[in-house]
Amino acid sequence: MKEVLSLTEGWSLSYSDNLLHAQVPGCVHTDLLAAGLIPDPFLGVNEPAVAWVGQRAWTYARDLPASDTTGEEHERTDLVFDGLDTAATITLDGRELGRTRNMHRRYRFDVTGRHGRLEVDFASAYDEAASVRALTGERPNVYPEPFQYIRKMACSFGWDWGPTLVTAGIWRPVRLERWSTARLADVRPLVTVHDGTGRVEVRIEIERTAQGTARPLTVRAAVGDGLAEARGVVEGRHAVLTMEVPDAALWWPRGYGDQPLYDLKLELTEEAAGPGAEERPLDSWHRRIGFRTVELDRSADERGTGFTLVVNGVRIFARGVNWIPDDVFPSRVTPERYRTRLRQTADAGVDLVRIWGGGIYEDDAFYDACDEMGLMVWQDFLFACAAYPEEQPLRAEVEAEARDNVVRLMPHPSLVLWNGNNENLWGFRDWDWEPELRGDSWGGGYYLDLLPRIVAELDPTRPYTAGSPWSGSWEHHPNDPAHGTYHSWEVWNRRDYTEYRDSVPRFVAEFGWQAPPAMATLRRALPGERLAPDSPGMLHHQKAEDGNGKLNRGVARHFALPEDDFDRWHYLTQVVQARAIATGIEHWRSHWPVCAGTIVWQINDCWPVSSWAAIDGDGRLKPLYHELRRVYADRLLTLQPGDGDGGPVLAVVNQSAEPWQARVTLRRLRADGTEVAEHVIDVTVAARAVHRRTVPQDLAPAQGSAKEFLVADSEDLRSVHLPVTDREFTYPVPHYDVAVESPMGAGTGNVEVVVTAHTLVRDLLLQADRLGPDAVCDTGLRTLLPGEQLRLRVTGATDTGANAVRAALFCVEPA
């Protein structure tokens, strides 16, 4: 039977004339950090001080004893790397085994009978990119870094939310595999469902040793505990086994059903040599699969061209988020960290995660968690925001990378869509690439030819789309909101967030609004700094072009921009971020099924930074996170401005599987809380449907009124509509009482904060991390009317005094 010997121990890293202990998996930066040889690049303005790390070559080394590769029990020993970052030369006892130039591939080398000093020499990624650029010529790029010339995580070269920390190292596990006769080289399970019967067609590729070339082999497959089995004789290098599972339980996205997973196991054996002899096991393979169908409806209609995911025949409004690498040093992301971040994602009401094309194909632990949690995965191929050469040596690397990862990831039922690239089709048409290229290749051949052919060949059970955004063909602009996927960035870059309501795209695959991280995150990342929007550390941890200018303009359109009050500025930027995203999602959800999904940019961060994330670089939840939980819930109540002279529109959104009998209370109120008019309406909303109606005229505040507002309530849902901006509205000075209760006893750090409002209290927020770096509040922004009481639950606080709690509470104040 094949044996696996881990080689993650015993590595050293050369540094000048010294050898450091190297952690594998890991990278050069993390080893240098552990040895105290570089400052933490996440803190203060340290990042430029470690730029030299990415500019030089590095060597990892360890001894490989003869006993590990030589023996009578196995004919063959392979050295297997799951990930090398990136341009490496591998030698054993001074003789070259091979060279690599792709972070996103697995590599295998025959080391049978060889031993001695094993070295992995990494060239500088900059040097590798320069050598490729010399062969292919220049290509345009939105950033001044050469990431399109090397198959490496693009965002390690920096992005508008990430630091420039160009890594090198053995970033995924390495091992020896010792085997005889034959092994399972590739296993591709094609999982489908027809009339309730699950079908698994397993396509198998075998590698044989020289001695095993003609030996008779048998492969067995089983689904579940005896649910279905198949056996076949392997002649040559390929085999196909087919199994059927009657009444297969379907895998559903979260919110639509359960996520049953079935074990799929394979065993490769050598047939018995004589009468009575037992078959000899050679290799085995195990994954979990799920039965479901996935289609992408791109039908044309009177509104343009749709883009709707259909799972098990059910049309879905995708409640999505974009995912970037959770750490700029991805080897630090453990399975437990994946699970924590994805549980947070699912708890926010998300049902789809898009893995963005400037990052990595994530570890299997990521997809395992998504399988279990019902999070659909949209997987970009790794191309982003640049023109990519299609000449060698890149073309062969791109094909090998795509084949490797399609085969690796296709068992996961959570994976529902392959996407060719991020913004490159748009860039070719709109960002002045076309004239600059003058006919040179730019990646179009990958997205429109090579990648769809690979997916069709290897994984025909899933849809493929050429890019995001993409209208489906060159007959329409690549970022046409009426056709296919749409990226909405003009609003953040130049406009007010209320302008999200100006259109109804078919599918919004990117849109976002920035805010700083939590206060405790800032204090940790910027130690000793007097915080201000333009303090040195704050500016360094703001990577977006004119990021603070856009933040300030976003605030100033709705509130008086604070001067010399960082706490207030911090609160208001958080409010505007949450409101901006809520404005877009509420509007687009209210127009289902024309709009079939929103994917917020972004759920997570890779370091502490001002960004579009809902969960900051230290894992703390921004107010946006809680707002996502509200606007992505199955049931949503929203007041939308009317069209033209019409009054506000009440939209009641029901994405659950059951009809919703909603009793909605509409109230027109004065700023002081006095009720002017009230009306109760009963609404029946069908499953997966939206009910829209114009608010009765007597309940609608006068257009431009600064003294009246409208509130809609149903169960625990609330929506508030002001006819004017907050800075124009005549808010009263907020007045509320605060009481702190300790239901679990004093000193536990777990308290309940009871807020009783005596006036209108708009967007009340308890910033729990001000009560302790690990403190968490269960609630985000909330609006209270006079006489209402709100109970906030806080865990992990170190300071629970009434004064500290009151100081951690913020709300909207009169301009």
PDB file of C-alpha atoms in Angstrom, residues 262-353:
ATOM      1  CA  TYR A 262     -21.650  11.323   1.042  1.00  0.00           C
ATOM      2  CA  ASP A 263     -18.282   9.632   1.403  1.00  0.00           C
ATOM      3  CA  LEU A 264     -16.813   8.595  -1.937  1.00  0.00           C
ATOM      4  CA  LYS A 265     -14.004   6.068  -1.536  1.00  0.00           C
ATOM      5  CA  LEU A 266     -11.758   4.389  -4.097  1.00  0.00           C
ATOM      6  CA  GLU A 267      -9.294   1.579  -3.702  1.00  0.00           C
ATOM      7  CA  LEU A 268      -6.753   0.442  -6.295  1.00  0.00           C
ATOM      8  CA  THR A 269      -5.553  -3.164  -5.986  1.00  0.00           C
ATOM      9  CA  GLU A 270      -3.311  -5.568  -7.838  1.00  0.00           C
ATOM     10  CA  GLU A 271      -5.026  -8.756  -8.885  1.00  0.00           C
ATOM     11  CA  ALA A 272      -4.039 -11.951  -7.139  1.00  0.00           C
ATOM     12  CA  ALA A 273      -1.076 -13.813  -8.641  1.00  0.00           C
ATOM     13  CA  GLY A 274      -2.392 -17.315  -8.031  1.00  0.00           C
ATOM     14  CA  PRO A 275      -5.321 -19.401  -6.794  1.00  0.00           C
ATOM     15  CA  GLY A 276      -6.362 -18.415  -3.273  1.00  0.00           C
ATOM     16  CA  ALA A 277      -4.101 -15.357  -3.175  1.00  0.00           C
ATOM     17  CA  GLU A 278      -5.567 -12.106  -1.962  1.00  0.00           C
ATOM     18  CA  GLU A 279      -5.516  -8.893  -3.951  1.00  0.00           C
ATOM     19  CA  ARG A 280      -2.823  -6.488  -2.843  1.00  0.00           C
ATOM     20  CA  PRO A 281      -3.978  -2.925  -2.021  1.00  0.00           C
ATOM     21  CA  LEU A 282      -1.936  -0.271  -3.814  1.00  0.00           C
ATOM     22  CA  ASP A 283      -3.591   3.109  -3.258  1.00  0.00           C
ATOM     23  CA  SER A 284      -6.765   4.730  -1.972  1.00  0.00           C
ATOM     24  CA  TRP A 285      -8.659   8.012  -2.378  1.00  0.00           C
ATOM     25  CA  HIS A 286     -11.428   9.596  -0.280  1.00  0.00           C
ATOM     26  CA  ARG A 287     -13.515  12.751  -0.648  1.00  0.00           C
ATOM     27  CA  ARG A 288     -17.022  13.876   0.300  1.00  0.00           C
ATOM     28  CA  ILE A 289     -19.483  14.665  -2.454  1.00  0.00           C
ATOM     29  CA  GLY A 290     -22.983  16.086  -2.613  1.00  0.00           C
ATOM     30  CA  PHE A 291     -25.795  15.553  -5.080  1.00  0.00           C
ATOM     31  CA  ARG A 292     -27.226  18.686  -6.654  1.00  0.00           C
ATOM     32  CA  THR A 293     -27.710  20.298 -10.032  1.00  0.00           C
ATOM     33  CA  VAL A 294     -26.384  23.725 -10.948  1.00  0.00           C
ATOM     34  CA  GLU A 295     -27.391  25.804 -13.936  1.00  0.00           C
ATOM     35  CA  LEU A 296     -26.758  29.401 -14.906  1.00  0.00           C
ATOM     36  CA  ASP A 297     -29.749  30.961 -16.643  1.00  0.00           C
ATOM     37  CA  ARG A 298     -28.441  33.583 -19.072  1.00  0.00           C
ATOM     38  CA  SER A 299     -31.647  33.876 -21.075  1.00  0.00           C
ATOM     39  CA  ALA A 300     -32.466  37.091 -22.879  1.00  0.00           C
ATOM     40  CA  ASP A 301     -35.660  38.937 -21.936  1.00  0.00           C
ATOM     41  CA  GLU A 302     -37.240  42.364 -22.318  1.00  0.00           C
ATOM     42  CA  ARG A 303     -34.811  43.780 -19.708  1.00  0.00           C
ATOM     43  CA  GLY A 304     -31.624  42.429 -21.288  1.00  0.00           C
ATOM     44  CA  THR A 305     -29.681  39.270 -20.462  1.00  0.00           C
ATOM     45  CA  GLY A 306     -30.189  37.493 -17.169  1.00  0.00           C
ATOM     46  CA  PHE A 307     -27.655  35.888 -14.851  1.00  0.00           C
ATOM     47  CA  THR A 308     -29.473  33.664 -12.373  1.00  0.00           C
ATOM     48  CA  LEU A 309     -28.108  30.665 -10.505  1.00  0.00           C
ATOM     49  CA  VAL A 310     -30.504  27.725 -10.465  1.00  0.00           C
ATOM     50  CA  VAL A 311     -29.760  24.991  -7.918  1.00  0.00           C
ATOM     51  CA  ASN A 312     -31.846  21.805  -7.951  1.00  0.00           C
ATOM     52  CA  GLY A 313     -34.302  23.616 -10.201  1.00  0.00           C
ATOM     53  CA  VAL A 314     -34.793  26.521  -7.762  1.00  0.00           C
ATOM     54  CA  ARG A 315     -33.939  30.036  -8.936  1.00  0.00           C
ATOM     55  CA  ILE A 316     -31.825  31.853  -6.367  1.00  0.00           C
ATOM     56  CA  PHE A 317     -31.189  35.469  -5.466  1.00  0.00           C
ATOM     57  CA  ALA A 318     -27.535  35.097  -4.463  1.00  0.00           C
ATOM     58  CA  ARG A 319     -26.658  36.838  -1.203  1.00  0.00           C
ATOM     59  CA  GLY A 320     -22.934  37.026  -1.737  1.00  0.00           C
ATOM     60  CA  VAL A 321     -19.617  38.386  -0.566  1.00  0.00           C
ATOM     61  CA  ASN A 322     -16.239  38.602  -2.245  1.00  0.00           C
ATOM     62  CA  TRP A 323     -13.411  36.757  -0.507  1.00  0.00           C
ATOM     63  CA  ILE A 324      -9.754  37.744  -0.603  1.00  0.00           C
ATOM     64  CA  PRO A 325      -6.892  35.775   1.020  1.00  0.00           C
ATOM     65  CA  ASP A 326      -7.493  36.011   4.765  1.00  0.00           C
ATOM     66  CA  ASP A 327      -3.817  36.785   5.348  1.00  0.00           C
ATOM     67  CA  VAL A 328      -1.211  38.266   3.041  1.00  0.00           C
ATOM     68  CA  PHE A 329       0.867  35.319   4.298  1.00  0.00           C
ATOM     69  CA  PRO A 330      -1.660  32.608   3.355  1.00  0.00           C
ATOM     70  CA  SER A 331       0.295  29.768   4.986  1.00  0.00           C
ATOM     71  CA  ARG A 332      -0.827  31.222   8.338  1.00  0.00           C
ATOM     72  CA  VAL A 333      -4.492  30.520   7.581  1.00  0.00           C
ATOM     73  CA  THR A 334      -5.337  27.308   9.417  1.00  0.00           C
ATOM     74  CA  PRO A 335      -8.398  25.102   8.909  1.00  0.00           C
ATOM     75  CA  GLU A 336      -9.737  26.497  12.193  1.00  0.00           C
ATOM     76  CA  ARG A 337      -9.329  30.065  10.941  1.00  0.00           C
ATOM     77  CA  TYR A 338     -11.099  29.216   7.703  1.00  0.00           C
ATOM     78  CA  ARG A 339     -13.951  27.691   9.654  1.00  0.00           C
ATOM     79  CA  THR A 340     -14.237  30.699  11.978  1.00  0.00           C
ATOM     80  CA  ARG A 341     -14.302  33.216   9.142  1.00  0.00           C
ATOM     81  CA  LEU A 342     -16.738  31.185   7.067  1.00  0.00           C
ATOM     82  CA  ARG A 343     -19.022  30.618  10.057  1.00  0.00           C
ATOM     83  CA  GLN A 344     -19.062  34.383  10.545  1.00  0.00           C
ATOM     84  CA  THR A 345     -19.867  34.710   6.841  1.00  0.00           C
ATOM     85  CA  ALA A 346     -22.748  32.249   6.970  1.00  0.00           C
ATOM     86  CA  ASP A 347     -24.095  33.844  10.153  1.00  0.00           C
ATOM     87  CA  ALA A 348     -24.335  37.144   8.254  1.00  0.00           C
ATOM     88  CA  GLY A 349     -26.956  35.578   5.973  1.00  0.00           C
ATOM     89  CA  VAL A 350     -24.526  34.992   3.114  1.00  0.00           C
ATOM     90  CA  ASP A 351     -25.132  32.029   0.817  1.00  0.00           C
ATOM     91  CA  LEU A 352     -22.446  32.629  -1.840  1.00  0.00           C
ATOM     92  CA  VAL A 353     -18.729  33.372  -1.553  1.00  0.00           C
TER      93      VAL A 353
END
